[in-house]
mmCIF file of C-alpha atoms and ligand atoms in Angstrom:
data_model
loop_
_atom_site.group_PDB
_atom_site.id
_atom_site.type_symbol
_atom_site.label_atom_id
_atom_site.label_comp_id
_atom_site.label_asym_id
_atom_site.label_seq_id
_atom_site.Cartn_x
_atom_site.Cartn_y
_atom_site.Cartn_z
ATOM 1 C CA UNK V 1 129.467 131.362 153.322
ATOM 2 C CA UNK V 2 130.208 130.296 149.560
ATOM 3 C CA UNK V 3 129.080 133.053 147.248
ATOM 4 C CA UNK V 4 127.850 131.010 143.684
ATOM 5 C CA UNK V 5 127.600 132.576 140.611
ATOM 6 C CA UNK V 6 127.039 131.710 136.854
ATOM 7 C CA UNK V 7 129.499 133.238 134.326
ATOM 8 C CA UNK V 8 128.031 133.556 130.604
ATOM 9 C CA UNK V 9 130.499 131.722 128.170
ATOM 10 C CA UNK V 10 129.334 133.209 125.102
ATOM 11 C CA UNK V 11 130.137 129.517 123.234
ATOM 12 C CA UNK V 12 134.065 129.968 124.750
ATOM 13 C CA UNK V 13 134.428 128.196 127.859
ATOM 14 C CA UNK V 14 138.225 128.450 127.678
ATOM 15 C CA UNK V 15 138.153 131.996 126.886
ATOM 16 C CA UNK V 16 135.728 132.974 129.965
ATOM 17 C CA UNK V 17 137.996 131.285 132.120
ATOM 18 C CA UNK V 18 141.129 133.080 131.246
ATOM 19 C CA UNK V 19 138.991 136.720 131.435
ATOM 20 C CA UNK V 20 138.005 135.660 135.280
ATOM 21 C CA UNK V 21 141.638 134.935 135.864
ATOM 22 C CA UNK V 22 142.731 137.963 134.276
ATOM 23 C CA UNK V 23 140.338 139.682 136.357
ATOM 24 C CA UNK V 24 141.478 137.888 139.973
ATOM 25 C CA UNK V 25 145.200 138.368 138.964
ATOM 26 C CA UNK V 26 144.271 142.726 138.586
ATOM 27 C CA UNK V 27 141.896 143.099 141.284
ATOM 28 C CA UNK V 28 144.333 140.975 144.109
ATOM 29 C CA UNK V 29 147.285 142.729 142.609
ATOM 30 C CA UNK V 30 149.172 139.477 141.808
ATOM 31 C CA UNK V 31 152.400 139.520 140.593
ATOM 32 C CA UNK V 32 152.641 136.247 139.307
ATOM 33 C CA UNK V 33 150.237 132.934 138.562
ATOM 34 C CA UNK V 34 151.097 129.066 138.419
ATOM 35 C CA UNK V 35 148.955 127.560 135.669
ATOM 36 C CA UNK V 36 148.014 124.881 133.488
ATOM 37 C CA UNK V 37 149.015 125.468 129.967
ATOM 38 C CA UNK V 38 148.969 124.256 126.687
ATOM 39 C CA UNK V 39 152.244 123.032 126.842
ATOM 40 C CA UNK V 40 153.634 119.830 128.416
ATOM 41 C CA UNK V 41 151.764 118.854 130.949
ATOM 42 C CA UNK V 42 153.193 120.995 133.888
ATOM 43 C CA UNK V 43 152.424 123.805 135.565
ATOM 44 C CA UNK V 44 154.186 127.136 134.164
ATOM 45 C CA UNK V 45 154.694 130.459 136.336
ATOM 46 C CA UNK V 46 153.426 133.377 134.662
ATOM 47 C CA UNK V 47 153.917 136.794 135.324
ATOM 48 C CA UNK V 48 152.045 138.783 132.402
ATOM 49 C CA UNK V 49 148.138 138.606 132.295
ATOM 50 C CA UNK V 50 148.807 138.416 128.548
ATOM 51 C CA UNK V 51 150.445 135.451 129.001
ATOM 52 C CA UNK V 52 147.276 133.585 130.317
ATOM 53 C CA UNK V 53 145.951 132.840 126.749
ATOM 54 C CA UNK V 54 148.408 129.794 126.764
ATOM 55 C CA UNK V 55 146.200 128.354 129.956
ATOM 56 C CA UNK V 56 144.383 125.456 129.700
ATOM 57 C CA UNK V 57 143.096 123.722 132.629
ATOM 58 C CA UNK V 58 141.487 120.635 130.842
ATOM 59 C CA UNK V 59 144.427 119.475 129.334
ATOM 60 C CA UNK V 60 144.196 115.611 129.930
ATOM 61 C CA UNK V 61 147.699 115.611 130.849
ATOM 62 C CA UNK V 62 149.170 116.148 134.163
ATOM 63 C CA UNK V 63 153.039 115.367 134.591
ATOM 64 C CA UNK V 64 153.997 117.163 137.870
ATOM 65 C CA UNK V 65 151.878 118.292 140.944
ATOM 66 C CA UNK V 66 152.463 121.922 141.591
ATOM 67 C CA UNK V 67 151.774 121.018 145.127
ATOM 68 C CA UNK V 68 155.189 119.614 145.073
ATOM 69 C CA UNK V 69 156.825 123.669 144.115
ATOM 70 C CA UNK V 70 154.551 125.705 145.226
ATOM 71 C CA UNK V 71 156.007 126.434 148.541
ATOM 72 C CA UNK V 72 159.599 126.770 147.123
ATOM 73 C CA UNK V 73 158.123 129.402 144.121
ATOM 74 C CA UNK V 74 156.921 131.334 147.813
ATOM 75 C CA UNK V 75 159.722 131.123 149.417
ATOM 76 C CA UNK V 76 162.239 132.496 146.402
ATOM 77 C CA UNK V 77 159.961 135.634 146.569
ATOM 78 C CA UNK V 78 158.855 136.538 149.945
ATOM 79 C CA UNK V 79 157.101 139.953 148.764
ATOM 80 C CA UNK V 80 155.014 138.905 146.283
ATOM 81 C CA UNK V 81 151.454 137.847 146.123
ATOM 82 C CA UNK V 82 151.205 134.279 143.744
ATOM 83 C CA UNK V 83 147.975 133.417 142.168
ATOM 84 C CA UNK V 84 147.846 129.038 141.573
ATOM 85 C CA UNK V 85 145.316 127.877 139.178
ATOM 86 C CA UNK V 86 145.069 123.860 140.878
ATOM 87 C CA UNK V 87 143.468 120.552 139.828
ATOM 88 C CA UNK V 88 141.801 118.905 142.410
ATOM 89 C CA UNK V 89 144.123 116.531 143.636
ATOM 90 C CA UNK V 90 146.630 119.593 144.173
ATOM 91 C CA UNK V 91 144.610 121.679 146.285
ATOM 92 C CA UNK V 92 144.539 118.348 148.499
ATOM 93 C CA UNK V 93 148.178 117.693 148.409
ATOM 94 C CA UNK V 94 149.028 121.512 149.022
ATOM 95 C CA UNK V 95 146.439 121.454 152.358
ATOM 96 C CA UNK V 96 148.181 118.208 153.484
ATOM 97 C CA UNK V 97 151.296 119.469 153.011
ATOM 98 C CA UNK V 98 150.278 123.201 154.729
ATOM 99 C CA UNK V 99 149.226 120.756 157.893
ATOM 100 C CA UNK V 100 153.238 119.585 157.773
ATOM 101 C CA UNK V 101 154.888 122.937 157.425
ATOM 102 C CA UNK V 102 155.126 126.538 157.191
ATOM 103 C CA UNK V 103 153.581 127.504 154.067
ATOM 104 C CA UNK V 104 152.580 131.204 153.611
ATOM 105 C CA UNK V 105 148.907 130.662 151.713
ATOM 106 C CA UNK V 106 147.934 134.219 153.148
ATOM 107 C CA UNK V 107 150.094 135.511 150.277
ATOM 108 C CA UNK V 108 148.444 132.946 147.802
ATOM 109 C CA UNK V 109 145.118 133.120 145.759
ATOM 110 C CA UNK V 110 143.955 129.476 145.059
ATOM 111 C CA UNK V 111 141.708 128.681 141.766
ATOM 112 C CA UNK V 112 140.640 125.034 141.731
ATOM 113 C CA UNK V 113 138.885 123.901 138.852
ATOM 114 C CA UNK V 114 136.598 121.146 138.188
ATOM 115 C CA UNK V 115 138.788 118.403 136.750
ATOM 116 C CA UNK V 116 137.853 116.009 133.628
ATOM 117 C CA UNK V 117 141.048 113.239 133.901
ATOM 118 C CA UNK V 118 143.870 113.162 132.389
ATOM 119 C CA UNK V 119 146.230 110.185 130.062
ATOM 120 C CA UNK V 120 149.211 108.893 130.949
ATOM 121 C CA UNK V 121 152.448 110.565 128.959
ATOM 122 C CA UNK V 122 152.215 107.529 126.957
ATOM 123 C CA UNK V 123 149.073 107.739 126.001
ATOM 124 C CA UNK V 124 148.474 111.595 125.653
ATOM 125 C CA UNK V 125 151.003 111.266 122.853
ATOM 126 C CA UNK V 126 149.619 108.261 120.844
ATOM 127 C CA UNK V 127 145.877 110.083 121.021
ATOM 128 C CA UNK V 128 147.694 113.271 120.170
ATOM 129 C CA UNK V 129 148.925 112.306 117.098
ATOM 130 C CA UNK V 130 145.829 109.850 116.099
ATOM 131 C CA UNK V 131 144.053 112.913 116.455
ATOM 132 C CA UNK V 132 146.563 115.030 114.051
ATOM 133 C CA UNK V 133 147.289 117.692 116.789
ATOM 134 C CA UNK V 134 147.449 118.059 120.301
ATOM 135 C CA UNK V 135 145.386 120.965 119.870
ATOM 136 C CA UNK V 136 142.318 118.753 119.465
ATOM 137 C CA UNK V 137 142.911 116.151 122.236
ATOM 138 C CA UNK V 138 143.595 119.317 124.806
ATOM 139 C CA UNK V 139 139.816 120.388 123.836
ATOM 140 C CA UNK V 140 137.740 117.625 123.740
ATOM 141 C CA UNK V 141 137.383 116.807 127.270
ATOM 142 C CA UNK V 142 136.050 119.998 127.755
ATOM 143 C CA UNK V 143 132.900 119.128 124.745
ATOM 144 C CA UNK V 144 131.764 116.560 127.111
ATOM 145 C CA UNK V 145 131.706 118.431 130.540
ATOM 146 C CA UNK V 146 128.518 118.473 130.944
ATOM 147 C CA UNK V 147 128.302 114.556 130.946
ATOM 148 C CA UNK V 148 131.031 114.324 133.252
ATOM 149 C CA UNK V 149 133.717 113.908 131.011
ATOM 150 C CA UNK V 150 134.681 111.447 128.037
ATOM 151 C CA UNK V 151 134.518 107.477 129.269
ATOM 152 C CA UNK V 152 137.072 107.250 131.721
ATOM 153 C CA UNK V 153 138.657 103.657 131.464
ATOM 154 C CA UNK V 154 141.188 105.626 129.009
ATOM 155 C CA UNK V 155 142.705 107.755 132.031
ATOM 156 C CA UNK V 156 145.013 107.076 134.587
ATOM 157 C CA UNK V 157 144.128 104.375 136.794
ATOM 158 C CA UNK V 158 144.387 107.307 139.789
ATOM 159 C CA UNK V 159 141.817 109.396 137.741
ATOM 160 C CA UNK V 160 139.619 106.506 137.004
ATOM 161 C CA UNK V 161 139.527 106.112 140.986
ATOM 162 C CA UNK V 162 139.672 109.736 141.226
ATOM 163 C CA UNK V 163 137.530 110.757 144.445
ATOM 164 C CA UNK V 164 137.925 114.806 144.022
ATOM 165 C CA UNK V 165 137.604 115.468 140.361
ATOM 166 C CA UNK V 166 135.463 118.412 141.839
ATOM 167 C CA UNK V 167 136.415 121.977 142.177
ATOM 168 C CA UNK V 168 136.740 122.590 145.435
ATOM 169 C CA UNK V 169 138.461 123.613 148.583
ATOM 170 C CA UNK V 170 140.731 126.432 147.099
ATOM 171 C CA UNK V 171 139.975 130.442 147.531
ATOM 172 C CA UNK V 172 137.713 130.335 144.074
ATOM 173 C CA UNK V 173 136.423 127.208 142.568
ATOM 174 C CA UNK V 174 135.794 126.710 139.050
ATOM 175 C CA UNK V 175 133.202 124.102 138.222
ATOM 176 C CA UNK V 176 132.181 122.898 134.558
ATOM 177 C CA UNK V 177 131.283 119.125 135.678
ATOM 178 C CA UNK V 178 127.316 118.496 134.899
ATOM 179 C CA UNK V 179 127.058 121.958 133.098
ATOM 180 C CA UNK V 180 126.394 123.264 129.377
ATOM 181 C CA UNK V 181 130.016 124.811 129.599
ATOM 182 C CA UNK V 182 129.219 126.575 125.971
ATOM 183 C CA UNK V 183 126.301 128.719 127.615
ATOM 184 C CA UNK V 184 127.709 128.906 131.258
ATOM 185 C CA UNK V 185 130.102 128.004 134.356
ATOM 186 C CA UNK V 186 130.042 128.026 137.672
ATOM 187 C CA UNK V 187 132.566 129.953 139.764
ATOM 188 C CA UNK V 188 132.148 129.425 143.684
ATOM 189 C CA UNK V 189 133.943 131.920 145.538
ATOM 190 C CA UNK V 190 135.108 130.673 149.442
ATOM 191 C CA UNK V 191 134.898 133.825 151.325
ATOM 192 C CA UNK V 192 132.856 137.115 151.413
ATOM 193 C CA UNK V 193 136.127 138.986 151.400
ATOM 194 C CA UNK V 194 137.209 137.599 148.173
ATOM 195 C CA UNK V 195 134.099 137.779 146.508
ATOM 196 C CA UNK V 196 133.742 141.503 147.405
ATOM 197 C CA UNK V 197 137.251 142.072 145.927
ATOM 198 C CA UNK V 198 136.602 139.661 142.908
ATOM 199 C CA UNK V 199 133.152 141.972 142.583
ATOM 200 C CA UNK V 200 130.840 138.758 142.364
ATOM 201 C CA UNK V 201 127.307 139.707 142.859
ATOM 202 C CA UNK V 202 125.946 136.946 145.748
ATOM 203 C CA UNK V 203 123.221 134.885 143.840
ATOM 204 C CA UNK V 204 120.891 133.584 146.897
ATOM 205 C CA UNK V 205 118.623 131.846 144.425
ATOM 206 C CA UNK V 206 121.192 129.469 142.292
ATOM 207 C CA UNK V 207 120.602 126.570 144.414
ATOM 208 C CA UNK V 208 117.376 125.921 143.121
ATOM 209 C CA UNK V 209 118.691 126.551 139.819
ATOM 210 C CA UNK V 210 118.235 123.508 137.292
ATOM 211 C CA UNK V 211 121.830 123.138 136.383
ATOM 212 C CA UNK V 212 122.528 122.647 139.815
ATOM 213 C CA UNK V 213 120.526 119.585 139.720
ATOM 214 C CA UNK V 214 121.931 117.826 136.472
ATOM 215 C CA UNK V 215 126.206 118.822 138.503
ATOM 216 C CA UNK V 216 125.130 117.147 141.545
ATOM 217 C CA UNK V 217 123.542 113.987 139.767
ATOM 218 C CA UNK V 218 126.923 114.016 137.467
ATOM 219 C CA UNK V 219 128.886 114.659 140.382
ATOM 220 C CA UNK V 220 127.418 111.934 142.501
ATOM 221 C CA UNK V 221 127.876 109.583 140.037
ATOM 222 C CA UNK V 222 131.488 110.339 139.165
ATOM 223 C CA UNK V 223 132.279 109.817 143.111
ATOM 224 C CA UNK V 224 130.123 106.355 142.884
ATOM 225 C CA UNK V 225 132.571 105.281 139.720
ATOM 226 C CA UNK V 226 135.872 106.590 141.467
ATOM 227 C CA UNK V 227 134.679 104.885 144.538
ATOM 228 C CA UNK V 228 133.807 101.163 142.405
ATOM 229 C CA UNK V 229 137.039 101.451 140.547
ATOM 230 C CA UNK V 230 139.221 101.602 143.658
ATOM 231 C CA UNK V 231 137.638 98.879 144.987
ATOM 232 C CA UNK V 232 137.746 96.950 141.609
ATOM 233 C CA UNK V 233 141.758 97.694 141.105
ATOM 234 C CA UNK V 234 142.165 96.711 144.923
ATOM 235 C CA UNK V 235 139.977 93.280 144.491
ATOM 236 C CA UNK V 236 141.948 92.687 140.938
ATOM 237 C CA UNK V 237 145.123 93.222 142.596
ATOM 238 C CA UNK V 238 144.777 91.403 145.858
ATOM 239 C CA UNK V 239 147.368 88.714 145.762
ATOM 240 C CA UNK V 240 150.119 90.868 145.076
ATOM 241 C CA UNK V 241 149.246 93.957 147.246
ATOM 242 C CA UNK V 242 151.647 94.470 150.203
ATOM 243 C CA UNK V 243 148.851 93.975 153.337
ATOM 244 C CA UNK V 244 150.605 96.236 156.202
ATOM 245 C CA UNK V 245 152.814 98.879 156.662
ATOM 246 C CA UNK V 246 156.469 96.674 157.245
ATOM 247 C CA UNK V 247 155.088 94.246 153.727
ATOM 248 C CA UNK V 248 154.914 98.179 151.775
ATOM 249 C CA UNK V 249 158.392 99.626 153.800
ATOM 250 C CA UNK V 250 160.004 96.046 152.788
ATOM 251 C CA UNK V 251 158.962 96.583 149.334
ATOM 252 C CA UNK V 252 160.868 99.880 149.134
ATOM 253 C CA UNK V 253 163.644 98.162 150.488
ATOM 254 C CA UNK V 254 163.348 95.970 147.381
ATOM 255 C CA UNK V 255 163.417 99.581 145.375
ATOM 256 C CA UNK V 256 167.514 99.947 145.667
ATOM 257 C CA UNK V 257 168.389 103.276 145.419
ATOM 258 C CA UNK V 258 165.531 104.178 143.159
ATOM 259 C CA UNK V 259 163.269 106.745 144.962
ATOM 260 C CA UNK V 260 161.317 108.202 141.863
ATOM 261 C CA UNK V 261 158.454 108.600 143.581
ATOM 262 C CA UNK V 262 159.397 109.548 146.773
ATOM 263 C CA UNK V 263 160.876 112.780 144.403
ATOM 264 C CA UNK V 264 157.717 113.279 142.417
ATOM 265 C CA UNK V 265 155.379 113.223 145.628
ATOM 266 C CA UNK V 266 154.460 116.589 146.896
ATOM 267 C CA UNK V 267 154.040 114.884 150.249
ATOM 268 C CA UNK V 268 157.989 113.969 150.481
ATOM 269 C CA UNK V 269 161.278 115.551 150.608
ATOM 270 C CA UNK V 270 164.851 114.444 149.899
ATOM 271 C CA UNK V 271 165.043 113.430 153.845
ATOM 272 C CA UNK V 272 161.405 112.963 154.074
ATOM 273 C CA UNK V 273 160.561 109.678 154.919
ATOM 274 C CA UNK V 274 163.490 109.340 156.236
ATOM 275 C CA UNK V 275 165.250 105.830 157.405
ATOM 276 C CA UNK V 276 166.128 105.050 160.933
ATOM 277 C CA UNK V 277 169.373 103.559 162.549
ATOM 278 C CA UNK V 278 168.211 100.193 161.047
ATOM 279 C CA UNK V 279 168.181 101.897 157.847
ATOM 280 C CA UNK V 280 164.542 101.254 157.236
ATOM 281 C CA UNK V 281 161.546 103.935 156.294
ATOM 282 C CA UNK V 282 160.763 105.225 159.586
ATOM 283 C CA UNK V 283 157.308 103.444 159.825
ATOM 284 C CA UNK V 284 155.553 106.765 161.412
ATOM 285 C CA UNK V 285 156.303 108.822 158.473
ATOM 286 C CA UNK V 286 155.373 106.490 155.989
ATOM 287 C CA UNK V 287 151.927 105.754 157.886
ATOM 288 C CA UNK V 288 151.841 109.498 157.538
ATOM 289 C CA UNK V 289 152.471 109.919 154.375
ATOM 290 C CA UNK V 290 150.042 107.087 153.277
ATOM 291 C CA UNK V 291 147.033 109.209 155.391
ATOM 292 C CA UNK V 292 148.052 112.763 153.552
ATOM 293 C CA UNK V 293 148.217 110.815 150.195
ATOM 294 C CA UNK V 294 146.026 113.490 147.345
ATOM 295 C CA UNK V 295 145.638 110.458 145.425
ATOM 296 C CA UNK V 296 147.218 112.172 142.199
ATOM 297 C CA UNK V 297 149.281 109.138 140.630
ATOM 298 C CA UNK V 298 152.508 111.090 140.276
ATOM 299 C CA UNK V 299 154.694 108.720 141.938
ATOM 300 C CA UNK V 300 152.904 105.892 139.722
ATOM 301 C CA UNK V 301 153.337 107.798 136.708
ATOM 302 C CA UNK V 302 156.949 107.852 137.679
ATOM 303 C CA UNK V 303 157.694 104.251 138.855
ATOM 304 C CA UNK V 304 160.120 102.412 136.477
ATOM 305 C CA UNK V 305 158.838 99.432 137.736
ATOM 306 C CA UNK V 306 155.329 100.313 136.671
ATOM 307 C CA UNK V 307 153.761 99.245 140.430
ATOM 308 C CA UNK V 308 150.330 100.590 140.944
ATOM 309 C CA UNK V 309 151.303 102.619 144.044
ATOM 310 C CA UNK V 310 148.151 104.448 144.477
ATOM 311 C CA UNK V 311 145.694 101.169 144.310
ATOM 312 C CA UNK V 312 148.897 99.930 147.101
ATOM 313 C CA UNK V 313 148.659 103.186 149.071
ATOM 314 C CA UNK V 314 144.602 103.030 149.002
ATOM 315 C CA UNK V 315 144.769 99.806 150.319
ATOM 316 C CA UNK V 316 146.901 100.229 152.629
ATOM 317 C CA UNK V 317 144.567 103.162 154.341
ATOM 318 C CA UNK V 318 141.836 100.714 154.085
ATOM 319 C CA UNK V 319 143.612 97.691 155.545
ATOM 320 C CA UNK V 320 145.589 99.733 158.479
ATOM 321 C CA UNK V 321 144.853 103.391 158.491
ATOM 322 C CA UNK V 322 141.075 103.374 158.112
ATOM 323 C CA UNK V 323 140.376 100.476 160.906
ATOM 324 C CA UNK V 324 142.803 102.554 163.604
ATOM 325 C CA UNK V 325 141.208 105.972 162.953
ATOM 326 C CA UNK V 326 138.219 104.261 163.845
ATOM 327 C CA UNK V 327 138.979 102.453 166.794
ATOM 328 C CA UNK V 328 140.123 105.745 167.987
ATOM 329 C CA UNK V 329 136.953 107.633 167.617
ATOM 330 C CA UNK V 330 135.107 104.599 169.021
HETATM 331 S S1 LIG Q 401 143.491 112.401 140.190
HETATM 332 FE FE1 LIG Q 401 141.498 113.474 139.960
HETATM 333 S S2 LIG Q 401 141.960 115.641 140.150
HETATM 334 FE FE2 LIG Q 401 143.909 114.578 139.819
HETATM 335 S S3 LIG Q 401 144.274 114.661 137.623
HETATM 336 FE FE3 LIG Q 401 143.179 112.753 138.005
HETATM 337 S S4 LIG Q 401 140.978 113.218 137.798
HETATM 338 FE FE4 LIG Q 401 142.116 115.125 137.989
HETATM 339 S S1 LIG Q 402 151.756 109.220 147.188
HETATM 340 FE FE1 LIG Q 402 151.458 109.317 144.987
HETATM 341 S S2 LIG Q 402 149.265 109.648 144.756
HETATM 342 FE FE2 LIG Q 402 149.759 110.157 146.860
HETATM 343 S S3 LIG Q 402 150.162 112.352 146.834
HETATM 344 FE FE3 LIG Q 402 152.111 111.329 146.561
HETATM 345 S S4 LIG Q 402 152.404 111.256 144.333
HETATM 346 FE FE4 LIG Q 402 150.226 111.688 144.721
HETATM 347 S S1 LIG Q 403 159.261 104.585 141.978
HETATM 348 FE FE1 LIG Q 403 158.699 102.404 142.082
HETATM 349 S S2 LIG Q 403 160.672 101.330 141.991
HETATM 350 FE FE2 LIG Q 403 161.122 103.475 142.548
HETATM 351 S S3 LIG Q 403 161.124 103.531 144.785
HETATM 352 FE FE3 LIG Q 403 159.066 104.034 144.153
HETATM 353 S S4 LIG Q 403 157.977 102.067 144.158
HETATM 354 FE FE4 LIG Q 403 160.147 101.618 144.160
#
């Protein structure tokens, strides 16, 4: 059972985050920690609890999927004990891709934090310097938490449709969606074992507690808008989405020998999907790879030919995916 707890934030969100990571990274003995950071976008591998000052989890900006390194940063060190700080849409891409291989998570400790979108390269820059500094775009998201987040049509289409902007899923969850961030967040702790070691006191009563009420009203209502803009990008889009799996395989044919986002999807590998004697996508893999799809928007972020592969892969699911998994269970 979940253990809940309210952190005071004292007026610094930010800086009560970094003191409970400081504190997981003693008490589990880590000896390093993937995070968000200030910097550009990706995830950086720390190894100094000092260093965690430079972590930021709001940053609107998300350029790689650590989902994508994580198990290589395990395998490189097979003694040590790596804490991952995760967005959403990673902790759903690393437990798709756990389901696919070997992937030692007992030596991991996963921190998923409530996440409040994020611009496209493009656009993080032009705000960035409208605003004078990047300094001020990478905190603003984080003034509005409580609301849900600033209005979303600026994001990335896949965090506009973004079904799992909530903290969740990973060995400690951070949540700041639908609370007053300044006065206090919510940390939600998976396992009695790791709350015991984190030394979280078990609140039985928080439940009830009125904040809880305002983050699931702003939660349900994010999930309503992620759900309506998927469905509005998918009706926009209609003529010109590929309708089955050989329509989406034939447009990678179309590709060349371009495979950016095959190489930016934490779901693929160099040989993975791979082509068959024909020389085609092997049409099991890609189905696949379509049903573990986190919904991130790395490989659209990536696609020189700007096609908006996670409306294509969504409606792909929905067209093929979703109408077999239910014939099945009928
Ligand atoms: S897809 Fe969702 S979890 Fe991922 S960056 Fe966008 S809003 Fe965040
Ligand atoms: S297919 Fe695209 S949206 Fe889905 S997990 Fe891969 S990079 Fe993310
Ligand atoms: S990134 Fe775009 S152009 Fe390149 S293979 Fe993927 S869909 Fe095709």
């Amino acid at each position: 059972m979940n253990t809940k707890w309210l952190v005071e934030t004292n007026g610094d969100p930010l800086g009560a985050i970094q003191n409970i990571f400081t504190e997981a990274w003693e008490r589990f003995e880590l000896d390093s920690m993937l995070v968000p950071t200030n910097g550009n976008g990706g995830p950086h591998l720390l190894h100094d609890t000092n260093e965690l000052n430079h972590l930021n989890p709001f940053k609107p900006l998300m350029t790689l999927n650590a989902a994508k390194f994580l198990p290589k940063i395990l395998n490189e060190q097979p003694e040590a004990r790596i804490g991952a700080v995760l967005r959403p849409c990673e902790v759903r891409a690393l437990e798709a891709k756990a389901k696919r291989e070997a992937i030692p998570l007992k030596r991991m400790l996963t921190i998923c934090v409530d996440c409040l979108g994020t611009y496209s390269p493009e656009d993080y820059q032009w705000r960035a310097e409208r605003k004078g500094s990047q300094e001020g775009l990478d905190g603003e998201e984080l003034q509005f938490a409580r609301q849900g987040g600033i209005a979303a049509y600026r994001f990335r289409s896949a965090c506009q449709a973004c079904q799992t902007p909530i903290g969740d899923g990973a060995d400690i969850n951070i949540g700041v969606i639908g609370l007053p961030v300044r006065q206090k967040i919510l940390v939600d702790i998976r396992d009695q074992a790791t709350a015991k070691t984190l030394g979280a006191k078990k609140s039985t009563s928080l439940e009830d507690h009125p904040y809880f009420d305002q983050r699931r009203y702003v939660s349900t209502r994010l999930l309503q808008r992620g759900t309506q803009t998927r469905q509005r990008l998918i009706d926009n889009l209609e003529s010109i989405l590929p309708r089955n799996l050989d329509a989406l395989i034939d447009q990678f044919e179309h590709c060349g020998e371009c495979r950016s986002c095959f190489e930016v999807c934490p779901l693929c590998a160099a040989d993975y999907p791979s082509k068959d004697s024909a020389g085609l996508y092997e049409r099991e893999q890609v189905m696949q790879w379509m049903i573990s799809c986190a919904g991130c928007g790395m490989c659209e972020q990536a696609c020189p030919n700007h096609l908006p592969l996670v409306t294509i892969f969504t409606n792909i699911r929905q067209q093929v995916i979703d109408p077999m998994e239910a014939a099945l269970i009928n």
